Short mmCIF file of C-alpha atoms in Angstrom, two decimals:
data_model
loop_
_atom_site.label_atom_id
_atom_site.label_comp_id
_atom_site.label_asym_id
_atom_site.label_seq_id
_atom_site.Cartn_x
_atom_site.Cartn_y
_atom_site.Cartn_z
CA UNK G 1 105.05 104.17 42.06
CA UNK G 2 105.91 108.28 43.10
CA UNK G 3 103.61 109.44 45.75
CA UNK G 4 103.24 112.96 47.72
CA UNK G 5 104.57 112.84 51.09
CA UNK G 6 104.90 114.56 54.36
CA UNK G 7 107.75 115.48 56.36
CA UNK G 8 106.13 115.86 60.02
CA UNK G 9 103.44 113.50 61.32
CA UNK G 10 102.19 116.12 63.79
CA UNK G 11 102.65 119.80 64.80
CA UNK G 12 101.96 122.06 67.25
CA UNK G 13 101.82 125.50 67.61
CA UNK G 14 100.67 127.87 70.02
CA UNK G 15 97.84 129.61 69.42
CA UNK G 16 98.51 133.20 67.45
CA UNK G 17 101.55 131.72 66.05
CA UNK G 18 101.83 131.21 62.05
CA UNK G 19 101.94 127.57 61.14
CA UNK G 20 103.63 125.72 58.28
CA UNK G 21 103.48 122.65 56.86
CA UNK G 22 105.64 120.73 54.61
CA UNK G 23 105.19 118.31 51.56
CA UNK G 24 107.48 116.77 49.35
CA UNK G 25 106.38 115.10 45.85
CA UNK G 26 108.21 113.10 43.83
CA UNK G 27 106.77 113.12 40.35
CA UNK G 28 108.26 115.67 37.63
CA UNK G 29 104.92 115.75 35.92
CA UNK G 30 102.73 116.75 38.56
CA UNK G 31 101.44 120.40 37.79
CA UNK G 32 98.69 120.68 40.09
CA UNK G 33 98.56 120.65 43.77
CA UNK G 34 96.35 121.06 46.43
CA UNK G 35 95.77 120.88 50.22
CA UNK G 36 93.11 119.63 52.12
CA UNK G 37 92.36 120.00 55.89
CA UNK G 38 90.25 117.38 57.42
CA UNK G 39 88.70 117.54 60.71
CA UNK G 40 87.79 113.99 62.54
CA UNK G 41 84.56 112.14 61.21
CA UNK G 42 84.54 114.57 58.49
CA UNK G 43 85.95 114.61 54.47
CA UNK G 44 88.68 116.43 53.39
CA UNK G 45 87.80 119.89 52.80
CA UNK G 46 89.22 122.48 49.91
CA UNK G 47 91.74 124.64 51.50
CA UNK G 48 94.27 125.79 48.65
CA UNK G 49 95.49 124.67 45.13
CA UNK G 50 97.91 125.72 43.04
CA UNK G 51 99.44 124.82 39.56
CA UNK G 52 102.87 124.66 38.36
CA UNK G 53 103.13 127.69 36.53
CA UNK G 54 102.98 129.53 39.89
CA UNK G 55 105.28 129.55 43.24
CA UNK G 56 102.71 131.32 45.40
CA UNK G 57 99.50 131.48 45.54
CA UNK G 58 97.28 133.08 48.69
CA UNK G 59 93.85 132.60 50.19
CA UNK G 60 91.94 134.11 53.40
CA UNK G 61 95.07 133.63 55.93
CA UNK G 62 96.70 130.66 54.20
CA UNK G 63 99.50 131.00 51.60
CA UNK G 64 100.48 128.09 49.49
CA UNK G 65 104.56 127.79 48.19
CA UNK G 66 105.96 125.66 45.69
CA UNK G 67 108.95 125.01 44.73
CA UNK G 68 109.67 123.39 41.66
CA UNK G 69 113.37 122.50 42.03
CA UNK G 70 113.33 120.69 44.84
CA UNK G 71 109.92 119.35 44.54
CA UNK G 72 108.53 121.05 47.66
CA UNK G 73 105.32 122.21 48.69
CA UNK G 74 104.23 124.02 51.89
CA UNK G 75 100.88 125.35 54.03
CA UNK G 76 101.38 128.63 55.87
CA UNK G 77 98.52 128.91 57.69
CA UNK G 78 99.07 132.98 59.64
CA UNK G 79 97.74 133.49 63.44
CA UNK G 80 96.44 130.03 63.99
CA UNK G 81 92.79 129.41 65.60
CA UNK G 82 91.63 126.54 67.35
CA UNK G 83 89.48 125.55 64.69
CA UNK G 84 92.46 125.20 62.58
CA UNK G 85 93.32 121.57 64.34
CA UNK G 86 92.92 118.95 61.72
CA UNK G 87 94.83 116.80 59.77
CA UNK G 88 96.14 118.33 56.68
CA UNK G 89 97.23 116.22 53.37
CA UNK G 90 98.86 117.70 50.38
CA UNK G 91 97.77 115.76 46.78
CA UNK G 92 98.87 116.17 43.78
CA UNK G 93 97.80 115.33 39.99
CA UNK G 94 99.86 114.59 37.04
CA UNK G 95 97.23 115.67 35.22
CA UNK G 96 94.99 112.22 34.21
CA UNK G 97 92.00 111.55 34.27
CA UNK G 98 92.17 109.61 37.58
CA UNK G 99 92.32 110.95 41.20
CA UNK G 100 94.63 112.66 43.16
CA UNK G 101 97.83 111.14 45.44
CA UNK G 102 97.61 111.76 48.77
CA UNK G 103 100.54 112.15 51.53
CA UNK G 104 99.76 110.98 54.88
CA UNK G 105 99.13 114.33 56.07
CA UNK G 106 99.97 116.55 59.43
CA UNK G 107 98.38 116.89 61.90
CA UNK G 108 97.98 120.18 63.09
CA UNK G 109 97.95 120.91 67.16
CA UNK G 110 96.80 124.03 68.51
CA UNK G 111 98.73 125.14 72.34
CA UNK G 112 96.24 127.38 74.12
CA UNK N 1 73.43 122.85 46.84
CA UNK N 2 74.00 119.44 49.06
CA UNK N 3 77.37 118.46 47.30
CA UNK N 4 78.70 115.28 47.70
CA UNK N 5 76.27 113.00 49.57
CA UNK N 6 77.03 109.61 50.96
CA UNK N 7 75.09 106.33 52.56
CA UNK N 8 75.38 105.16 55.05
CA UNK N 9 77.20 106.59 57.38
CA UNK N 10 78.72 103.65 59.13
CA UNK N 11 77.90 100.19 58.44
CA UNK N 12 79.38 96.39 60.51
CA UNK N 13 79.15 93.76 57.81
CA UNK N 14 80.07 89.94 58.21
CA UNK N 15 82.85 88.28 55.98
CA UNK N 16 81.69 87.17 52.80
CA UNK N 17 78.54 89.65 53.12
CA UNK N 18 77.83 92.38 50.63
CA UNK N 19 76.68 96.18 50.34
CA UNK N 20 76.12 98.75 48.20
CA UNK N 21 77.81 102.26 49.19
CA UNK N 22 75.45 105.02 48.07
CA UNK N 23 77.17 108.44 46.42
CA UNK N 24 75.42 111.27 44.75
CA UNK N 25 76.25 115.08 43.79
CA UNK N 26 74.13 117.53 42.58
CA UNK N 27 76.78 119.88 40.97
CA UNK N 28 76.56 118.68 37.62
CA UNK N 29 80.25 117.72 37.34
CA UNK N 30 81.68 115.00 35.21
CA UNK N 31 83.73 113.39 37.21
CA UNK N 32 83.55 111.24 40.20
CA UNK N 33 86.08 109.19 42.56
CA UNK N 34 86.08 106.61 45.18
CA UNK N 35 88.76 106.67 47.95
CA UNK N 36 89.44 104.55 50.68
CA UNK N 37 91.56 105.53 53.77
CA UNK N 38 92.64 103.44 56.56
CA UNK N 39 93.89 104.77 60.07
CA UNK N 40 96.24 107.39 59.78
CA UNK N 41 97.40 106.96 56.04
CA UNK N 42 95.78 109.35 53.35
CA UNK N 43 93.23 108.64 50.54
CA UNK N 44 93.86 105.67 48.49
CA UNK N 45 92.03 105.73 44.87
CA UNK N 46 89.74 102.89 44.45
CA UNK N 47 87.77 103.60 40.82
CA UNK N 48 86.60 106.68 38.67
CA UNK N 49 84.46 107.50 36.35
CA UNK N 50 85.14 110.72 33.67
CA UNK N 51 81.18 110.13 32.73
CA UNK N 52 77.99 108.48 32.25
CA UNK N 53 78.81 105.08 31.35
CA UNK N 54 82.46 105.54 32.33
CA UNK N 55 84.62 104.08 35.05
CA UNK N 56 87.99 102.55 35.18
CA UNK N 57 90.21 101.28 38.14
CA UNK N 58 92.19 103.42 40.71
CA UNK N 59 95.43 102.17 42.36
CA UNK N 60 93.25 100.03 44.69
CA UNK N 61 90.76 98.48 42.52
CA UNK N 62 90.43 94.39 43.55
CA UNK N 63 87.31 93.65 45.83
CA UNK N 64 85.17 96.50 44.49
CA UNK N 65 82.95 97.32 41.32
CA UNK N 66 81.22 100.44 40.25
CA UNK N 67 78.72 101.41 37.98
CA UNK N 68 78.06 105.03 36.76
CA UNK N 69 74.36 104.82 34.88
CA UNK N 70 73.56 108.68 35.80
CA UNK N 71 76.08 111.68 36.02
CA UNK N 72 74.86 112.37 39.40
CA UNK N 73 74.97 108.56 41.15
CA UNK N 74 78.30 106.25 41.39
CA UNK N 75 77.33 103.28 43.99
CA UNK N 76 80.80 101.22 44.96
CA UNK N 77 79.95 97.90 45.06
CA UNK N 78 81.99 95.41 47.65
CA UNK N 79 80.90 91.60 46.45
CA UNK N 80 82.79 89.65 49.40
CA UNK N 81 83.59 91.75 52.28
CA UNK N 82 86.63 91.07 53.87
CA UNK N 83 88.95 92.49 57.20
CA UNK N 84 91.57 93.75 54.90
CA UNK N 85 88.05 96.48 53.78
CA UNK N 86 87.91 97.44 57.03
CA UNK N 87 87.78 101.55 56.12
CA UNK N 88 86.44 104.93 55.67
CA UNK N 89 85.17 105.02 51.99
CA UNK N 90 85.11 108.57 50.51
CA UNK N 91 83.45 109.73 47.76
CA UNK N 92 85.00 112.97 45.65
CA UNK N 93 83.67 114.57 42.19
CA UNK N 94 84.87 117.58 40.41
CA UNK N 95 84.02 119.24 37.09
CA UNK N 96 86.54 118.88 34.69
CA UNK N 97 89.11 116.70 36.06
CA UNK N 98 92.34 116.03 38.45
CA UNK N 99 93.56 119.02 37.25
CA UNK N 100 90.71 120.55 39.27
CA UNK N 101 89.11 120.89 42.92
CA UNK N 102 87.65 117.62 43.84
CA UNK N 103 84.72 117.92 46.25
CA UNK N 104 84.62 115.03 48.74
CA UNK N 105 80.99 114.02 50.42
CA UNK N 106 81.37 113.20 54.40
CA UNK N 107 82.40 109.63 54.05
CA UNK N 108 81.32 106.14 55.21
CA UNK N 109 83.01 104.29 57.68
CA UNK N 110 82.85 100.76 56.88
CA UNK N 111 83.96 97.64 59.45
CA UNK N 112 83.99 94.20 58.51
CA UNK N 113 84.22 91.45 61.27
#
């Protein structure tokens, strides 16, 4: 079956720098999408979402793209903390009922 | 508001042994998901439920059963553990849908020996 993937495995970034991280989906009929950042031993955690009648969408220092023709979704995440190392998945829904499809995700290194 | 609340927290069961793995949320929301993810892969859905009374199978479905009596409870039932369950078992819900922020609770890590 389609399923949302990742380009990079890992990342890393020195600190201060803006970080971005890539996604690529494969199903035409997904129209929501959404990115998680989960920290070790924890559960994914609610970063950003956005639906397919957008291409941007912003939160507190993360920006969420998408672009529709090529079926590609990225995380910029600006001046990059510490506490920003975690693995991040994109997911998307086709809009059922049932849950979401994960990538693999990225994970996200911070460089002192 | 506690969210998404899972037990136990880890948890070594024998083959052929069997458990109950404990999810509740207090938001009021409708519907509720079990995931499974194994070592660097992302969340694999195992059943859902869109209500009271409600489930159906996920991508991942053989090995497990749920039951949904209550909005707020959805227990994942594994009959006969096996290795291949060996896992971190997350629980999600969310209001309305897919469509819709799912929150997850902390998960339980789950090996089977």
């Amino acid at each position: 079956g389609e399923s949302v993937g990742l380009h990079l495995p890992t990342l890393s970034v020195q600190e201060g720098d803006n970080s971005i991280i890539n996604c690529a989906y494969s199903n035409s009929a997904s129209d929501y999408f959404i990115w998680y950042k989960q920290e070790s031993g924890k559960g994914p955690q609610f970063i950003i979402d956005i639906r397919s009648n957008m291409d941007k969408r912003q939160g507190q220092r993360v920006t969420v793209l998408l672009n529709k023709t090529v079926k590609h979704l990225s995380l910029q995440i600006a001046a990059t903390q510490p506490g920003d190392s975690a693995v991040y998945f994109c997911a998307d829904s086709g809009g059922g009922a049932d849950g979401l499809t994960f990538g693999k995700g990225t994970h996200l290194i911070i460089q002192p | 508001n506690a969210g998404v609340t899972q037990t136990p927290k880890f948890r070594i069961l024998k083959i052929g042994q069997s458990m109950t793995l404990q999810c509740t949320q207090d938001m009021n929301h409708n519907y509720m998901y079990w995931y499974r993810q194994d070592p660097g892969m992302g969340l694999k859905l195992i059943y859902y439920s869109v209500g009271a009374g409600i489930t159906d199978k996920g991508e991942v479905p053989n090995g497990y059963n749920v039951s949904r009596s209550t909005t707020e409870d959805f227990p994942l039932r594994l009959e006969l553990a096996a290795p291949s369950q060996t896992s971190v078992y997350f629980c999600a819900s969310s209001y309305t849908g897919a469509t819709e922020t799912q929150y997850f609770g902390p998960g339980t890590r789950l090996l089977v020996l």
